[in-house]
Short mmCIF file of C-alpha atoms in Angstrom, two decimals:
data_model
loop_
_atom_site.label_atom_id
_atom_site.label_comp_id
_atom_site.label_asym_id
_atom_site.label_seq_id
_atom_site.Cartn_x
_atom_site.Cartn_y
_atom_site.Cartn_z
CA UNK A 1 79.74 84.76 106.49
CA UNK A 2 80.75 83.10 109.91
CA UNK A 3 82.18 80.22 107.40
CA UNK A 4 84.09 82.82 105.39
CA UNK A 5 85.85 84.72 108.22
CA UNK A 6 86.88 81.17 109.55
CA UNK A 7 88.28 80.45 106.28
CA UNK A 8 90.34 83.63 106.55
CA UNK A 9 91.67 83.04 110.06
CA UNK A 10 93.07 80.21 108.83
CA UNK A 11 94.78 81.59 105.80
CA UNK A 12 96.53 84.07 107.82
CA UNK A 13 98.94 81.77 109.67
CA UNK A 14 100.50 80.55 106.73
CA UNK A 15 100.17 84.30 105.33
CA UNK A 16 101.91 85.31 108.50
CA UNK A 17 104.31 82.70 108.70
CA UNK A 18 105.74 83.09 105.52
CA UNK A 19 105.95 86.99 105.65
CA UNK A 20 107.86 86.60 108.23
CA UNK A 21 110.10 83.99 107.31
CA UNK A 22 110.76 85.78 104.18
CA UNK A 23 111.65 89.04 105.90
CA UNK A 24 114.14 87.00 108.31
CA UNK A 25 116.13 85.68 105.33
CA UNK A 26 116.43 88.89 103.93
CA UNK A 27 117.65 90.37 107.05
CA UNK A 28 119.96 87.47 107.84
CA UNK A 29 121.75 88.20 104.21
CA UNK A 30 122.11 91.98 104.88
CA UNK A 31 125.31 92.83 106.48
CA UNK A 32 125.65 94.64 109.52
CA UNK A 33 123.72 92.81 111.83
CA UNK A 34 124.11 94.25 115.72
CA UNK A 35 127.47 92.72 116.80
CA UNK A 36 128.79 94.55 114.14
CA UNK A 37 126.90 97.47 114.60
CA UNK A 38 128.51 97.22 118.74
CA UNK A 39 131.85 96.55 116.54
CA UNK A 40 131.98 99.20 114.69
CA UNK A 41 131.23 101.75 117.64
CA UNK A 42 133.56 100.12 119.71
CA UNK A 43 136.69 100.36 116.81
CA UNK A 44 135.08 104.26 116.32
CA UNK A 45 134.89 105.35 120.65
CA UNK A 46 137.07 104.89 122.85
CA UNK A 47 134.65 104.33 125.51
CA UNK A 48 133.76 101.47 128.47
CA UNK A 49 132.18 98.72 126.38
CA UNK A 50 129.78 97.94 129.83
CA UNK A 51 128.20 101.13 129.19
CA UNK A 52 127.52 100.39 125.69
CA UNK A 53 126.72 96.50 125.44
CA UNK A 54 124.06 96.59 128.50
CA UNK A 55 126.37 94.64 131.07
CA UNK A 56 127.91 91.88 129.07
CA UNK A 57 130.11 91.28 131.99
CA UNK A 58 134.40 91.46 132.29
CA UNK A 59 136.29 94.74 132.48
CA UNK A 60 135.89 96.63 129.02
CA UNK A 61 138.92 98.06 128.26
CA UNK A 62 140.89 94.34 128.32
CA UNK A 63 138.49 93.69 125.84
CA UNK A 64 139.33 96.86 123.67
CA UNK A 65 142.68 97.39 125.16
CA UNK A 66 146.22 95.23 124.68
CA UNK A 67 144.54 92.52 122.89
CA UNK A 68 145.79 92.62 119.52
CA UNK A 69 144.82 88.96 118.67
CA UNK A 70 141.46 88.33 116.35
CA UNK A 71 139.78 84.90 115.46
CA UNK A 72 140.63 83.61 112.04
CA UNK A 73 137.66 82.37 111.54
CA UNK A 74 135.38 85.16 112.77
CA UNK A 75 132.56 86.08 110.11
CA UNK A 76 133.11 89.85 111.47
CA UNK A 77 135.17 92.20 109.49
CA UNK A 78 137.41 95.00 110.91
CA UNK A 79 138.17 93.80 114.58
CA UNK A 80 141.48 93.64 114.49
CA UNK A 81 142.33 94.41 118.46
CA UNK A 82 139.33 93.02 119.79
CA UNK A 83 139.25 89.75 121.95
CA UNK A 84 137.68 86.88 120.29
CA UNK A 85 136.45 86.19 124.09
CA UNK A 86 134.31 89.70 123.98
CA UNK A 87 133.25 88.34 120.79
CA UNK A 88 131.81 85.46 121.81
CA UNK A 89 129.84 87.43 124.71
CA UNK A 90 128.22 89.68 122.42
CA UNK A 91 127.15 86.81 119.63
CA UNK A 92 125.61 85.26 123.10
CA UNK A 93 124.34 87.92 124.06
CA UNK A 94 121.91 88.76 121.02
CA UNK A 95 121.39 85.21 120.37
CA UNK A 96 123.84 84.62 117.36
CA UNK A 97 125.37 81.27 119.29
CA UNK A 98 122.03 79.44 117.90
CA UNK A 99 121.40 78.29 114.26
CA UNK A 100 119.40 80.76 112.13
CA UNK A 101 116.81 78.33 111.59
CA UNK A 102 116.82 78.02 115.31
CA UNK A 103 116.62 81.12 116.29
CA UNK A 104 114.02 81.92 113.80
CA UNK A 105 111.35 79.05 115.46
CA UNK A 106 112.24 80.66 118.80
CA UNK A 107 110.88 83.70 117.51
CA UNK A 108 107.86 82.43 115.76
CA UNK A 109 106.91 80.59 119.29
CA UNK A 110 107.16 83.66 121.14
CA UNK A 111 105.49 85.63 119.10
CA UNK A 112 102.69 83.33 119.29
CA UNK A 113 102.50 84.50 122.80
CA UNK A 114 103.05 88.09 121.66
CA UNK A 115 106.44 87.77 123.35
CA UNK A 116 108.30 89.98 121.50
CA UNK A 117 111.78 90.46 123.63
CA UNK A 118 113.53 93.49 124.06
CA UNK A 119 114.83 95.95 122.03
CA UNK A 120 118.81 95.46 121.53
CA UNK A 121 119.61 99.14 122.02
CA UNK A 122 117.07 100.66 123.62
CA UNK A 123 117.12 98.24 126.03
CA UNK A 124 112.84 98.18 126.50
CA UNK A 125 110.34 95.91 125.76
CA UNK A 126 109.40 96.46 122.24
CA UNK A 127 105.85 96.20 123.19
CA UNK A 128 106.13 98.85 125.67
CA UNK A 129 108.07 100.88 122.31
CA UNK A 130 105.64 100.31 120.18
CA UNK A 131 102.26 101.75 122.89
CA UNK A 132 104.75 104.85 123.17
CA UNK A 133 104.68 105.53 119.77
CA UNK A 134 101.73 103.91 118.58
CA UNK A 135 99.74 107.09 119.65
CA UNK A 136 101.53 109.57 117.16
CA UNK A 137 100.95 107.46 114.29
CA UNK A 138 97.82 106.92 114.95
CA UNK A 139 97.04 110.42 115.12
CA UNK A 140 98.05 111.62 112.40
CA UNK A 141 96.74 108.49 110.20
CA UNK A 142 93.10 108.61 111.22
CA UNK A 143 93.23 112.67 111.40
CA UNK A 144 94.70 112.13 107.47
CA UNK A 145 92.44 109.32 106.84
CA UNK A 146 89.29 111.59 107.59
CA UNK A 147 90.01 114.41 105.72
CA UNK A 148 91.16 112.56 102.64
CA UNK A 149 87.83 110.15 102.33
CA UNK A 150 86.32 113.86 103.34
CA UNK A 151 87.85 115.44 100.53
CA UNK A 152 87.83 113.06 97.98
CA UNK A 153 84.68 111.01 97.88
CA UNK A 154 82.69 114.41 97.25
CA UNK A 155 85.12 115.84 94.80
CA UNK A 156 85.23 112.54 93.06
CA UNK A 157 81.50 111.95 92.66
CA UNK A 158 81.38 116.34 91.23
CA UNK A 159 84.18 115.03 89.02
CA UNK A 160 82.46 112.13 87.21
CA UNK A 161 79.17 113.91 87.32
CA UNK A 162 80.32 116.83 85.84
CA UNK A 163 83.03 114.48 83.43
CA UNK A 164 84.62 117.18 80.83
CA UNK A 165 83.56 120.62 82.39
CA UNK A 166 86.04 123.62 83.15
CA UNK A 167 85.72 122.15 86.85
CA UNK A 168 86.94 118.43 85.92
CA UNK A 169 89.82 120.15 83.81
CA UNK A 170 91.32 122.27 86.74
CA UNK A 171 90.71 119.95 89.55
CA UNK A 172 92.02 117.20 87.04
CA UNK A 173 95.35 119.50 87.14
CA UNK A 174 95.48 119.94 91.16
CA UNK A 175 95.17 116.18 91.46
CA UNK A 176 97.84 115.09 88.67
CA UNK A 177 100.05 117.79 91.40
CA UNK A 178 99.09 115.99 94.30
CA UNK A 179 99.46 112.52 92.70
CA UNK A 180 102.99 113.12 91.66
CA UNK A 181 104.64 115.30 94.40
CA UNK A 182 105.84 113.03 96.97
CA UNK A 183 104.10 114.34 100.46
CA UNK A 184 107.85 115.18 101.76
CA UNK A 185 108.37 118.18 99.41
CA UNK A 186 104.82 119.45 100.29
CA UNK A 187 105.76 119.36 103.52
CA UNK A 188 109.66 121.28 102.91
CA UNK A 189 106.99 123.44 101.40
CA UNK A 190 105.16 124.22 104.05
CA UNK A 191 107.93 124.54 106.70
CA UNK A 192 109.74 127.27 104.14
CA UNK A 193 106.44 129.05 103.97
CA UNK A 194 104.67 128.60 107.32
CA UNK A 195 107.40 127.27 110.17
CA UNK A 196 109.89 129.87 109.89
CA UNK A 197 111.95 128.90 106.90
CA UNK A 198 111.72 131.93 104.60
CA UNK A 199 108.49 133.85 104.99
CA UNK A 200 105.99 133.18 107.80
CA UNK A 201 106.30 131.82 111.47
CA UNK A 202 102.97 130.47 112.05
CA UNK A 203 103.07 127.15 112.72
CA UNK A 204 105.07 125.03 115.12
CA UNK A 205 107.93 122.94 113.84
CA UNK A 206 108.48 120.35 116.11
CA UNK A 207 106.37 117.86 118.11
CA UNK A 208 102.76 117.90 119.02
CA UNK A 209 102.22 119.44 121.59
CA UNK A 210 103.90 122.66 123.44
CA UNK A 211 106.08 122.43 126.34
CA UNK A 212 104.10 123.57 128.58
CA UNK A 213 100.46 121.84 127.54
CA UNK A 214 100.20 119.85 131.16
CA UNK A 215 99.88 123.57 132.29
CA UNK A 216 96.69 124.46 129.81
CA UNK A 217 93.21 124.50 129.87
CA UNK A 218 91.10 121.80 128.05
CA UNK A 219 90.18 124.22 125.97
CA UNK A 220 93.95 125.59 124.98
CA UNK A 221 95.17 122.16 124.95
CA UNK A 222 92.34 121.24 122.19
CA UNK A 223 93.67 124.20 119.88
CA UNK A 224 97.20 123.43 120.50
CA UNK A 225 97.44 119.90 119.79
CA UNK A 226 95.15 120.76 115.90
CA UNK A 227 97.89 123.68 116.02
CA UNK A 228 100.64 121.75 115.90
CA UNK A 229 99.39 118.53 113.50
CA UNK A 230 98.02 121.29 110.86
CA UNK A 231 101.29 120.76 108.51
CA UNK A 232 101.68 117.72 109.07
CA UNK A 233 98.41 117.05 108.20
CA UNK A 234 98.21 118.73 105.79
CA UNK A 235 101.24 117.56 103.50
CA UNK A 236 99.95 113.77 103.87
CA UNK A 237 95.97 114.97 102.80
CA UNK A 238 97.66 117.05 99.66
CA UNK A 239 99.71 114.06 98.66
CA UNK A 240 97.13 111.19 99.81
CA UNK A 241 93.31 112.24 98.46
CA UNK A 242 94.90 112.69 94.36
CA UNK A 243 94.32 108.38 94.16
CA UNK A 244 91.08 108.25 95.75
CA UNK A 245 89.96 111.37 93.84
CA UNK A 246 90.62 109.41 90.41
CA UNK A 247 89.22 106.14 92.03
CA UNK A 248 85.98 107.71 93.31
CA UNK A 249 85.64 109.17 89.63
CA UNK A 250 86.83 106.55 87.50
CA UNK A 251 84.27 104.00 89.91
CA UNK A 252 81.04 106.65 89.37
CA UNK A 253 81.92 106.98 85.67
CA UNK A 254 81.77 103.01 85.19
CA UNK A 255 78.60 102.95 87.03
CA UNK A 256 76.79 105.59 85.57
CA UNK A 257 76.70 104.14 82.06
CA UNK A 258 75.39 100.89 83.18
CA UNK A 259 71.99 99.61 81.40
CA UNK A 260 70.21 99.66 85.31
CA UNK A 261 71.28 103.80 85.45
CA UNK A 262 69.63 104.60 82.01
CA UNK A 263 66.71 102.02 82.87
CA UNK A 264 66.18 104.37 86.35
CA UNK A 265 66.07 107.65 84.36
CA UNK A 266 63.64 106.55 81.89
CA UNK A 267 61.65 105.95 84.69
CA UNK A 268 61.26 109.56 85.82
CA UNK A 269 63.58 109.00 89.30
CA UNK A 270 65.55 112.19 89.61
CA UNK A 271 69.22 112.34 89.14
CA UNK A 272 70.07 113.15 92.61
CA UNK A 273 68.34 109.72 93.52
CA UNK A 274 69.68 107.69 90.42
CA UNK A 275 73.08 109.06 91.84
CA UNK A 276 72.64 108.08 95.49
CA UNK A 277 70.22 105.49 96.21
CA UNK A 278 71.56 103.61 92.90
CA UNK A 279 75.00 104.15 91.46
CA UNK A 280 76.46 105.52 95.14
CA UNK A 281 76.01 101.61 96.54
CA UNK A 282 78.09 100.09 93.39
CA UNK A 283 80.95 102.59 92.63
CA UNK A 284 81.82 102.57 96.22
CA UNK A 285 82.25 98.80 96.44
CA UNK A 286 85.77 99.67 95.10
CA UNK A 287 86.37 102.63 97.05
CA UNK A 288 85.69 100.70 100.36
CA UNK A 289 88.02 97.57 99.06
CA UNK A 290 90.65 100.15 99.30
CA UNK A 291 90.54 101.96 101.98
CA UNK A 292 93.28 99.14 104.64
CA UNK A 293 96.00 99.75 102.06
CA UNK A 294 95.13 102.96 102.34
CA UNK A 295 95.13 103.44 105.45
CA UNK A 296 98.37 100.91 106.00
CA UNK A 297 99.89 102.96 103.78
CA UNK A 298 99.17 106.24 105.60
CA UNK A 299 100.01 104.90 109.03
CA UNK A 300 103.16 102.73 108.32
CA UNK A 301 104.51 104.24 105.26
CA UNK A 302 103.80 107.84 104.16
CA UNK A 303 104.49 109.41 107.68
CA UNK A 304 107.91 108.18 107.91
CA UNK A 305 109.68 111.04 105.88
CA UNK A 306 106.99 113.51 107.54
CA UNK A 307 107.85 112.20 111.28
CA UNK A 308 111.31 112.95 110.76
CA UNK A 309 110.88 116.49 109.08
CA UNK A 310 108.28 117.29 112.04
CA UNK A 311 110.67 115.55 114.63
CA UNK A 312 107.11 113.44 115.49
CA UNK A 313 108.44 110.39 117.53
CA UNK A 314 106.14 107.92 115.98
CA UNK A 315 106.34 104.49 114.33
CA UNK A 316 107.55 105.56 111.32
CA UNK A 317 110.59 106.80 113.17
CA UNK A 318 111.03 104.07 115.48
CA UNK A 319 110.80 101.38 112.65
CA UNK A 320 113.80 103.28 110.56
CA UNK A 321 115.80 103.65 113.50
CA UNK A 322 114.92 99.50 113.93
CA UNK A 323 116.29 99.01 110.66
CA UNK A 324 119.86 101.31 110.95
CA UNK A 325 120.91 99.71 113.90
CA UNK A 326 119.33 96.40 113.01
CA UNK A 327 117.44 96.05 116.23
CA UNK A 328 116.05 92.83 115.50
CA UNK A 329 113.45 92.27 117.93
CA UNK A 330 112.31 95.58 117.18
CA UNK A 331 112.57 94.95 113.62
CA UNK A 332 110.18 91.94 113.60
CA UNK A 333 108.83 92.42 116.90
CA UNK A 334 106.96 95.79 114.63
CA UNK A 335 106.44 93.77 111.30
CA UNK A 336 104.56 90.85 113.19
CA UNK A 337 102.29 93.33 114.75
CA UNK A 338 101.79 95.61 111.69
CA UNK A 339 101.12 92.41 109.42
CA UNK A 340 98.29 91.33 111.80
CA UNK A 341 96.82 94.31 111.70
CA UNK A 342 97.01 94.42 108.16
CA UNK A 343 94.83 91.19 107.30
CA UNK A 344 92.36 92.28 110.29
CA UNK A 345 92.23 95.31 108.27
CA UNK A 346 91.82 93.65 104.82
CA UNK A 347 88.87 91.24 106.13
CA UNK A 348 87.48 93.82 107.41
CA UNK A 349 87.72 95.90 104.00
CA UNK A 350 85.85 92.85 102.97
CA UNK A 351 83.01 92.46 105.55
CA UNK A 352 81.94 96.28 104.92
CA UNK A 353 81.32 94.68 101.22
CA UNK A 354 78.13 92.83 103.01
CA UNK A 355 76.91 96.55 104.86
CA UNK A 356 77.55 98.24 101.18
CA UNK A 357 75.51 96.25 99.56
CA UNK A 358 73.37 93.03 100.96
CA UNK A 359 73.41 90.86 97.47
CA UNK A 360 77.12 90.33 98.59
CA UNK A 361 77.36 86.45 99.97
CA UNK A 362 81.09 86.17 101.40
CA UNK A 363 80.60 82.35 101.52
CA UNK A 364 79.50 81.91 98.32
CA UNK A 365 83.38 83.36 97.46
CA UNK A 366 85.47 81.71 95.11
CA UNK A 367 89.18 81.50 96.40
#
């Protein structure tokens, strides 16, 4: 094993190197990178430019003011008025008087260090960002995470067990629902019918916590906080447990036509121990190889559209304002982390193979 995990350390730098490299081309190609983001506010408000580029230094309104002159060869489109001078400052100041290729090693050996600069326009260290939000979206992915292995492992295993009953038809219907409605309309659904859109005030709509929680009691700050995540929570576990459902089934269902299950029950072992002392250790090899992309998923991905509807400052909404105003370090500063994570989860997907079931040899591996 201690061979195999090497063997994976190794694989991620190139893994990492070229995920990243990849992304930086990509975002190099797209237009609207910062300056022009700065450009574009400056040509749209009339307002000091120190206030808005961070101290680049000079008096702002010369640069916005009387100077009708713009550099013919500028790569920036639209700046007609603007001093090729202030320009300059700007490309300097985010970097842009460098190479790409330059600035992209620059990055890769800082990050080694888990340097990750600060953010252009929130002018903080995007590590310091990222522990702010980090504790949202954690929140709600392990509280989803939880309920949806909860949920879904049992009502998988019923499922295949009971393959073709009245209760595999109707629960068969609930999950083809929750595996095709995107978890952003359950949760629209849930704010019309619970927050105060049409029918009931119940639930909270914003945040999670209330303003006054430094004020409660353990006991009241317990119940508010599960008060507050119960939609959100709820329209990621609707929308998340329908692929695990069909997974846990489809896994059991495989297993419990194998030669070694019939072998068991001509043997006289009862089906409750034919189901958990032999198939349970097989059909869940799968479901354990898939639980970091699902949990990636659920932290990084699906609570994006519900942060915003819940007005949850988490990473989902700090990584989509990253992107809109092209806050680079932010941008990759985020990816670098949430790829690292990612393999450490995936090899660690893999080493739960070995607690599963001991016949597993990691080393013996092909690939």
């Amino acid at each position: 094993m201690a061979l195999y995990i090497l063997k994976r350390f190794l694989l991620m730098i190139p893994t990492l190197f070229g995920i990243m490299l990849i992304n930086f081309i990509i975002v190099q190609a797209a237009p609207g990178g910062p300056v022009q983001q700065i450009l574009a506010k400056i040509r749209g408000q009339s307002l000091d430019t120190d206030s808005r580029i961070g101290g680049t230094g000079g008096d702002g309104m010369n640069a916005l003011g009387d100077h009708s002159m713009s550099d013919p060869n500028s790569s920036y489109r639209g700046i007609q008025g603007i001093d090729p001078e202030f320009i300059k400052q700007l490309e300097k100041q985010f970097g842009f008087d460098k190479p790409a290729y330059e600035r992209f090693f620059i990055m890769i050996k800082n990050y080694l260090t888990f340097d990750f600069g600060k953010s252009y326009f929130k002018d903080a260290p995007v590590v310091d960002l990222v522990k702010q939000k980090l504790p949202v979206s954690i929140s709600l992915g392990l509280w989803t995470m939880l309920l949806v292995y909860l949920i879904s492992i049992p009502l998988g295993i019923k499922k295949a067990v009971r393959d073709g009953s009245p209760f595999d038809i109707w629960t068969s219907v609930v999950v083809i629902i929750g595996y095709a409605v995107p978890s952003f309309l359950f949760a629209l659904f849930l704010i019309i019918l619970f927050a105060g859109g049409s029918f009931w005030q119940i639930f909270p709509l914003r945040g999670l916590f209330s303003d006054n929680f430094a004020s409660l009691s353990f006991f009241h700050k317990i119940t508010d906080y599960f008060w507050h995540i119960t939609l959100p929570i709820t329209a990621m576990v609707i929308a998340g447990f329908a692929k695990l459902t069909l997974l846990t089934k489809n896994s059991f269902l495989e297993e419990i036509h194998k030669q070694y299950v019939l072998c068991a029950r001509a043997k006289g072992i009862s089906e409750k121990a034919v189901l958990y002392k032999h198939i349970f250790r097989n059909a869940m090899l799968i479901v354990i190889a898939g639980f970091p992309a699902a949990f990636i998923g659920i932290l990084f991905t699906s609570s994006l559209l519900i942060e915003i509807l819940f007005s949850l400052d988490g990473l989902g909404l700090l990584g989509f304002e990253a992107a809109m105003s092209r806050d680079y370090p932010l941008m990759f500063g985020t990816l670098y982390m949430f790829t690292l994570i990612g393999m450490f989860l995936h090899l660690l997907g893999d080493l739960s193979y070995m607690f599963v079931d001991p016949r597993i040899d990691l080393d013996q591996k092909k690939g």
